[in-house]
Short mmCIF file of C-alpha atoms and ligand atoms in Angstrom, two decimals:
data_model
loop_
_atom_site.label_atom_id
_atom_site.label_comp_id
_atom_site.label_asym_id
_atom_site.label_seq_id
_atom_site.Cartn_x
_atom_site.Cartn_y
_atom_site.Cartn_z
CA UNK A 1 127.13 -87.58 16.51
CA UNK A 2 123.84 -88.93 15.82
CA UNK A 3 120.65 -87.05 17.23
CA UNK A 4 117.20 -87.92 17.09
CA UNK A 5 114.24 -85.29 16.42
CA UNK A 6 110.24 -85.83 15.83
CA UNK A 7 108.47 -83.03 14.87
CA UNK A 8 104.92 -84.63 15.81
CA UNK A 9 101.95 -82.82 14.24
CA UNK A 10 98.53 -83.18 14.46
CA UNK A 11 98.44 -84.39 10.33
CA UNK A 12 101.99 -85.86 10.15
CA UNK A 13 104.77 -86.95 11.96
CA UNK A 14 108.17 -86.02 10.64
CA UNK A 15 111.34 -88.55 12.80
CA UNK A 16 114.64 -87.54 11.19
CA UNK A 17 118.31 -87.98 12.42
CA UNK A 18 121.10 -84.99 11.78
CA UNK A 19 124.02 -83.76 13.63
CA UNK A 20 125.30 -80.50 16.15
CA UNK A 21 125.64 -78.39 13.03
CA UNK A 22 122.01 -78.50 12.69
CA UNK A 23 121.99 -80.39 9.41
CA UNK A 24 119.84 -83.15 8.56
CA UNK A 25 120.82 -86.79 7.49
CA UNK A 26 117.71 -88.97 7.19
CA UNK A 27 114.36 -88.10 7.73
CA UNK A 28 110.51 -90.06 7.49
CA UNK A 29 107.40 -88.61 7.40
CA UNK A 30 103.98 -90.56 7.94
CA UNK A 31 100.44 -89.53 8.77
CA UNK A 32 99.21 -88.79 12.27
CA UNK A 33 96.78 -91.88 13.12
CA UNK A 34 95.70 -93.11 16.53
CA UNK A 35 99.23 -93.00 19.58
CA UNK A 36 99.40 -96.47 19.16
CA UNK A 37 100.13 -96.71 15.78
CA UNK A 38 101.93 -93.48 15.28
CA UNK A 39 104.05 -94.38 18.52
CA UNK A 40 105.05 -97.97 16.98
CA UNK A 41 106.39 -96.13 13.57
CA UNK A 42 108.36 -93.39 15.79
CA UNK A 43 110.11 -95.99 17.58
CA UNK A 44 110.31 -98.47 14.95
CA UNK A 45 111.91 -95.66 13.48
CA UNK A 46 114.87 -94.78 15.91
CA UNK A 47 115.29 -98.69 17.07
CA UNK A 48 118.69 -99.14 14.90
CA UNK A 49 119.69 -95.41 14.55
CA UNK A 50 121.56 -95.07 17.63
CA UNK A 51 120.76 -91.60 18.81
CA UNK A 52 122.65 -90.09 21.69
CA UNK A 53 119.58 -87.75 22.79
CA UNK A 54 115.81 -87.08 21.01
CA UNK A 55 114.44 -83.52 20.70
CA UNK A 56 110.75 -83.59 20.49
CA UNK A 57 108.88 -80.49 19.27
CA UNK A 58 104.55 -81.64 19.34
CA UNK A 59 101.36 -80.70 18.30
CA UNK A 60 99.49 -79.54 21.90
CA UNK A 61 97.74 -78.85 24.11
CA UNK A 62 100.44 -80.97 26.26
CA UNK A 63 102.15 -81.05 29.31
CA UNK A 64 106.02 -79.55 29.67
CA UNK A 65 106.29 -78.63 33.58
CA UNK A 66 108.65 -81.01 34.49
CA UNK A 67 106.96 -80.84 38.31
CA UNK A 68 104.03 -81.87 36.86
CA UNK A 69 103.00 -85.53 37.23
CA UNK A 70 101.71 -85.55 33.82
CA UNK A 71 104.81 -83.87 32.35
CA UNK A 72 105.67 -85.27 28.85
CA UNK A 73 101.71 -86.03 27.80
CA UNK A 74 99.54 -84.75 25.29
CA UNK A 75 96.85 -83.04 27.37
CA UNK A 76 93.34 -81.81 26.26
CA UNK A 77 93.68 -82.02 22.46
CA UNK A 78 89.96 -83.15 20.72
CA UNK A 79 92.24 -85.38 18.54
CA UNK A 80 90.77 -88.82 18.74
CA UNK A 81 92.81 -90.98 20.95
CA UNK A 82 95.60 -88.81 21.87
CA UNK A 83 93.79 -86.76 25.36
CA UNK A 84 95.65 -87.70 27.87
CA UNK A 85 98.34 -89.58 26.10
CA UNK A 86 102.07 -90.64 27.90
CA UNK A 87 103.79 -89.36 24.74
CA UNK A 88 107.37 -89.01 26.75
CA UNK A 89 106.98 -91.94 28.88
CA UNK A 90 106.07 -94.34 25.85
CA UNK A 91 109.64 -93.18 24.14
CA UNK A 92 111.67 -93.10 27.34
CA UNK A 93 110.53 -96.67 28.16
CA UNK A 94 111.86 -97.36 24.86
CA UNK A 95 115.20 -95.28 24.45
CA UNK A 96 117.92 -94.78 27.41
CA UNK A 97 118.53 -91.34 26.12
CA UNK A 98 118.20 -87.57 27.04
CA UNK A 99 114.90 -86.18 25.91
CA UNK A 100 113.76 -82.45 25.71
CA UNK A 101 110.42 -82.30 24.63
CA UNK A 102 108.61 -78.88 24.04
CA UNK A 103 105.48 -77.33 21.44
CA UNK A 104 106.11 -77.24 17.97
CA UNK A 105 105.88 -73.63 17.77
CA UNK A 106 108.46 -73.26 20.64
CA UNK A 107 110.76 -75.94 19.24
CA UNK A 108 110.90 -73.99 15.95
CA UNK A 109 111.51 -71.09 17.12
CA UNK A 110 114.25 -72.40 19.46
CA UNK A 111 115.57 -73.99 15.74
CA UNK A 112 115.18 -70.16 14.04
CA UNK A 113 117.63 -68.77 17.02
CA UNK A 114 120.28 -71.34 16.53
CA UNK A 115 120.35 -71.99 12.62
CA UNK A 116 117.44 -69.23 11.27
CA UNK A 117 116.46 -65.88 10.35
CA UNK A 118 116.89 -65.42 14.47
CA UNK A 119 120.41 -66.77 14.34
CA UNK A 120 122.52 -64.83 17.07
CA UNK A 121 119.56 -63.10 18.74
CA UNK A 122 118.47 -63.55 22.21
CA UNK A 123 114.68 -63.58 21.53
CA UNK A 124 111.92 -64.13 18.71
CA UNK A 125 108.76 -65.30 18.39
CA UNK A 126 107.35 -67.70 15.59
CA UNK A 127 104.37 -67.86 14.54
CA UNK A 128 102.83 -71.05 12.82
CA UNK A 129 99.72 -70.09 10.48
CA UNK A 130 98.41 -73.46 9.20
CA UNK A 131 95.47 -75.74 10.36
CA UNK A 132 95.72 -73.76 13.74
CA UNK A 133 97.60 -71.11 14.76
CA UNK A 134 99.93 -71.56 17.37
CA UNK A 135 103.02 -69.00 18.51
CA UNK A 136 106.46 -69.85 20.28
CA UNK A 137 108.42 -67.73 22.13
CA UNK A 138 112.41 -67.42 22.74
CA UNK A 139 113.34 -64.82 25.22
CA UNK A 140 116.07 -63.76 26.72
CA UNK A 141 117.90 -66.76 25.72
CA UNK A 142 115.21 -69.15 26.52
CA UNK A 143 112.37 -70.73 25.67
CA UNK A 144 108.96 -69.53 27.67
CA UNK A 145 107.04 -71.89 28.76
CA UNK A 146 104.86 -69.88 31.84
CA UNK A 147 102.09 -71.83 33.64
CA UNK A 148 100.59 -74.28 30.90
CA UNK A 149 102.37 -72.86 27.42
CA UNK A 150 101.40 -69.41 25.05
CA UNK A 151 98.70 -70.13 22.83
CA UNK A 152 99.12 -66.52 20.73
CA UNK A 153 96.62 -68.03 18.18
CA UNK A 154 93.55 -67.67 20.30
CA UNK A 155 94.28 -64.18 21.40
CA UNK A 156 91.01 -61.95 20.96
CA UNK A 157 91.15 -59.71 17.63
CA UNK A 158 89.04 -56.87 16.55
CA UNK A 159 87.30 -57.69 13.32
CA UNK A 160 87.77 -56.35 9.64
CA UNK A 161 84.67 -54.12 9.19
CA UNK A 162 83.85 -56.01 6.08
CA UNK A 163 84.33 -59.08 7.39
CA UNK A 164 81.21 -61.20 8.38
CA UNK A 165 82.27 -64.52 9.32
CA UNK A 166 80.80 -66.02 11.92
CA UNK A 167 84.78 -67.67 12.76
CA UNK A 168 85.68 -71.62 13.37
CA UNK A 169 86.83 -71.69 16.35
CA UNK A 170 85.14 -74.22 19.13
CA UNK A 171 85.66 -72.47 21.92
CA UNK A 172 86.03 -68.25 21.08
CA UNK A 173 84.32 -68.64 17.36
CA UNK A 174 86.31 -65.29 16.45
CA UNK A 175 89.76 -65.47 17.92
CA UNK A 176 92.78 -65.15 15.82
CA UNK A 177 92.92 -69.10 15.01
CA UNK A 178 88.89 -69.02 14.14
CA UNK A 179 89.48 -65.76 11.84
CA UNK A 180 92.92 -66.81 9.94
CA UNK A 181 94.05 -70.41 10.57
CA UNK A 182 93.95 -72.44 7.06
CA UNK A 183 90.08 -73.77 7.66
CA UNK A 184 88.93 -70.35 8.48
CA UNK A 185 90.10 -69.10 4.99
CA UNK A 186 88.72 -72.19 3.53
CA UNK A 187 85.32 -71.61 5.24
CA UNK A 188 85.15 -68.23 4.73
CA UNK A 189 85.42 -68.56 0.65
CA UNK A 190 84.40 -71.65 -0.30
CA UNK A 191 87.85 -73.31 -1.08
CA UNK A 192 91.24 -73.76 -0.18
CA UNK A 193 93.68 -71.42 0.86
CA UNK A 194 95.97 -72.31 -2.34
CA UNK A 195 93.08 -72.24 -4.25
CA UNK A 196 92.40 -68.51 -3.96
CA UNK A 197 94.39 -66.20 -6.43
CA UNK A 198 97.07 -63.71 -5.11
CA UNK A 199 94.73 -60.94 -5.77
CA UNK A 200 91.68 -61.88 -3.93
CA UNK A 201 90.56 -59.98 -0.98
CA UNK A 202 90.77 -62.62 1.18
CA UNK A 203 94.93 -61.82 1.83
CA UNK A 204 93.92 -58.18 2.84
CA UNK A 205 91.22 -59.80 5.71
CA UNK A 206 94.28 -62.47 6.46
CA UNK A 207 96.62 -60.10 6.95
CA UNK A 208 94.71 -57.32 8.80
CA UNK A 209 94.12 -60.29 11.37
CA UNK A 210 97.60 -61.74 11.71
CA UNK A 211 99.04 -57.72 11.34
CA UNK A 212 97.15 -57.41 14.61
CA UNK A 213 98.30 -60.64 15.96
CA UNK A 214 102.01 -59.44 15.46
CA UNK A 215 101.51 -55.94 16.72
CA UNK A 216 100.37 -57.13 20.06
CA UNK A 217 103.07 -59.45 20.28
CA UNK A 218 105.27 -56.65 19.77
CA UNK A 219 104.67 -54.43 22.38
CA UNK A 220 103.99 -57.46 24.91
CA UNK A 221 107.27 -59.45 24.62
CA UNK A 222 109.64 -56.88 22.37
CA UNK A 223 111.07 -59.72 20.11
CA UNK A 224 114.11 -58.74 18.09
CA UNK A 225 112.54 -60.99 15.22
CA UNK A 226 109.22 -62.19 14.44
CA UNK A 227 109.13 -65.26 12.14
CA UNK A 228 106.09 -66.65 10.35
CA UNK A 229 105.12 -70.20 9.45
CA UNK A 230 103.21 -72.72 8.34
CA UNK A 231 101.48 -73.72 5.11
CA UNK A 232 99.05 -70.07 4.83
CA UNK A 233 102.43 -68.18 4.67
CA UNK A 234 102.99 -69.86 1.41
CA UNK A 235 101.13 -66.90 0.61
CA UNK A 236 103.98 -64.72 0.05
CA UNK A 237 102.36 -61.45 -1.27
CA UNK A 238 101.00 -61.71 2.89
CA UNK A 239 104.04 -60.62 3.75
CA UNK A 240 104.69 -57.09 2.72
CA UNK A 241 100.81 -56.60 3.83
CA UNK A 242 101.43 -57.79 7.05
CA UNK A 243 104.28 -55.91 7.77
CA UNK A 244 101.82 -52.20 6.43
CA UNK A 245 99.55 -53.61 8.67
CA UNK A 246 102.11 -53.51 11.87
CA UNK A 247 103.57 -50.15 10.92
CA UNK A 248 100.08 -49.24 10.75
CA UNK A 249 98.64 -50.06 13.89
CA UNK A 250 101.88 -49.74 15.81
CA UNK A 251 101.86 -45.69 14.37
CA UNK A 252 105.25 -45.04 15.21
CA UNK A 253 105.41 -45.80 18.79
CA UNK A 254 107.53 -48.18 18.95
CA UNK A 255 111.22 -46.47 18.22
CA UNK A 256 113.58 -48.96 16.74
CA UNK A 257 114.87 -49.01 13.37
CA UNK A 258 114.67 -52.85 13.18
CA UNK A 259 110.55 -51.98 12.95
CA UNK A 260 110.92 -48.19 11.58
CA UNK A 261 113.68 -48.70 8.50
CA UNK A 262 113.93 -52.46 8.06
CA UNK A 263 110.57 -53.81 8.86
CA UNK A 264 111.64 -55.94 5.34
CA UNK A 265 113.96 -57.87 7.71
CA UNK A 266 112.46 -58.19 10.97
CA UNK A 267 108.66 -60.05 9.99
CA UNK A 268 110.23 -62.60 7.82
CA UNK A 269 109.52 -65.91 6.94
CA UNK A 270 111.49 -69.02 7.95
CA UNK A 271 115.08 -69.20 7.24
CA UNK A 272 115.16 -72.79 7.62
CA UNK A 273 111.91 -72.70 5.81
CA UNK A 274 110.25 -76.33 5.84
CA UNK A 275 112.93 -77.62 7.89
CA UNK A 276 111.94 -75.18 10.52
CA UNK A 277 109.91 -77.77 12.61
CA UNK A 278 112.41 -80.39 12.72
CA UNK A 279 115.67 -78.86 12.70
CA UNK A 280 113.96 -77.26 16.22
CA UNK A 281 113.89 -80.57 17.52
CA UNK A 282 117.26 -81.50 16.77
CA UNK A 283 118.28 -78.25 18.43
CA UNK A 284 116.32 -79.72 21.34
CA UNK A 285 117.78 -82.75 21.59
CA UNK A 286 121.21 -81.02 21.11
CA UNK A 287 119.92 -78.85 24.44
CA UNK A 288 118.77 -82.51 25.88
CA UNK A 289 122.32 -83.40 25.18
CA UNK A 290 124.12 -80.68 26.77
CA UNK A 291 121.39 -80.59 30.00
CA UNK A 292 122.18 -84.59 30.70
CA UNK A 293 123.60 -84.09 34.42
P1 ADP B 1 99.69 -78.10 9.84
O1 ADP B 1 99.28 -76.78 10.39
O2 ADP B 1 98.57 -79.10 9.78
O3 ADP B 1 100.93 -78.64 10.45
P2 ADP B 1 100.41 -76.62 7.41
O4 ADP B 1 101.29 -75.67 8.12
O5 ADP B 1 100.86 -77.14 6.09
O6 ADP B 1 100.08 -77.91 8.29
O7 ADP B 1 99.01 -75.92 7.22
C1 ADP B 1 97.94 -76.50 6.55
C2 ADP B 1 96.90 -75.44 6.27
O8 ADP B 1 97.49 -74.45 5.43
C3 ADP B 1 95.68 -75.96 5.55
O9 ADP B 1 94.52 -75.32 6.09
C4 ADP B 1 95.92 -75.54 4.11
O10 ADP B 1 94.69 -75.32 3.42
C5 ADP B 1 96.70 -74.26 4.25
N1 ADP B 1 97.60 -74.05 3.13
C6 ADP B 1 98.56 -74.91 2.67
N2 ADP B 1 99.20 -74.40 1.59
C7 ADP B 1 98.65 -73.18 1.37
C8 ADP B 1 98.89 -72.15 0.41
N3 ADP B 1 99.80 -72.27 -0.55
N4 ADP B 1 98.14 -71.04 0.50
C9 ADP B 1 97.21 -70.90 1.47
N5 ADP B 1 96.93 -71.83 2.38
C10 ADP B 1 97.64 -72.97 2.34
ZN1 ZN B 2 90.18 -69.81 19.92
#
């Protein structure tokens, strides 16, 4: 069984083809340029694949309330071209197939519960920490969507008392995104994320931001895993500091041995690693699959 999947991000598009067991057959990548461009590759892409369904996991804002008249588009994004854009409707005009079509962040996550570090478990929540930070949430079995989508990485955040960046973000400056998203670091200290050594103090400031990030997300949804992304987790020394951080600030209210005794194995990063984006949206189109009435 073939499946289609595009994992479309705001720098690159990823199309691939791969199978119910979640593995992965064929795969292209290309840069993000304007829809109609990008569009023409996707579906140049899939025209002689013969895919039974396509699972699309995108960069946002964008429209999934399938009530909604707009359903399927990219919404208020500043990316040049692509406000307002019929993403679903230019593919479904294209392919007779089932489509599910969700964020990024939510289709990975939905990819960590069926193949990933969240295999088996009813909820997580994945954070992506990259050129944005964005946060998708499985619960209860299902992916949460609410009125518009979560958008975890512009959540308020208290600042590091030694930190005096101003923050990048358009609209809050100093939310989570304009404090520790990739350009933030890179503003902040005058070069690129990989660029700064392991023992700089920039990865204490990162991950007393995103330690706050996941402790709030912890006592507000209770996710039995939380999984974090994207190209700033590279950064793996973040880790263990991110997880002081939580036991820090959570101060040994919440009682569960998952956080308590084997934090090691419950703020982990993705156990589908790179393939976390798209193997999400073949799990989508696998749900497409299995929704078709
Ligand atoms: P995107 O978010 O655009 O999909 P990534 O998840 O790869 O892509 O994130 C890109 C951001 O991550 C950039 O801001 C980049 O500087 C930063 N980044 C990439 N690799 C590293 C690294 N090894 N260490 C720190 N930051 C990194
Ligand atoms: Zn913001």
């Amino acid at each position: 069984m073939h499946i289609g999947a595009i994992e479309a991000g705001g720098t690159k598009f990823i199309c691939g083809i791969g199978n119910e067991q979640g593995i992965i057959e064929d795969r292209v990548s290309f840069p993000t340029e304007n829809p109609e461009l990008t569009m023409s590759k996707v579906i140049a892409y899939f025209k002689d694949k013969q895919v039974e369904a396509i699972g699309i996991g995108s960069f946002g804002p964008l429209n999934i309330d399938p009530f909604s008249p707009y359903y399927g588009w990219i919404t208020t994004t500043p990316k040049p071209g692509w406000t307002n854009f019929p993403f679903l409707d230019t593919l479904k005009s294209e392919f007779d197939v089932p489509f599910e079509w969700d964020t990024d962040v939510n289709a990975a996550a939905y990819g960590e519960a069926t193949w990933g570090a969240a295999r088996g478990l009813d909820s997580c929540v994945y954070y992506t920490v990259g050129t944005g930070i964005g946060v998708g949430v499985y619960s209860e079995g299902r992916l949460v969507h609410g009125l518009v989508h979560p958008e975890g990485g512009h959540v308020l955040t208290r600042r590091h008392p030694e930190d005096e960046y101003a923050g990048k973000c358009p609209y809050h400056s100093d939310c989570l995104e304009g404090m520790a998203a990739g350009p933030a670091l890179e503003e902040r200290w005058g070069k690129k994320g990989s660029e700064i050594p392991a023992y700089h103090p920039a990865w204490e400031i990162e991950a007393f931001y995103i330690g706050q990030a996941v402790s709030s997300v912890i006592l507000l949804l209770s996710p039995k895993k939380v999984i974090l992304g994207g190209g700033v987790m590279h950064q793996e020394q973040l880790f263990p500091s991110i997880r002081k951080e939580v036991l820090k600030n959570l101060n040994g209210y919440v009682q569960a041995d998952e956080i308590l005794a084997n934090i090691e194995t419950y703020i982990v990063p993705p156990g589908l690693g790179e393939n976390a984006g798209l193997a999400g949206a073949l799990a989508l189109g696998i749900k497409a699959l299995q929704n078709r009435p």
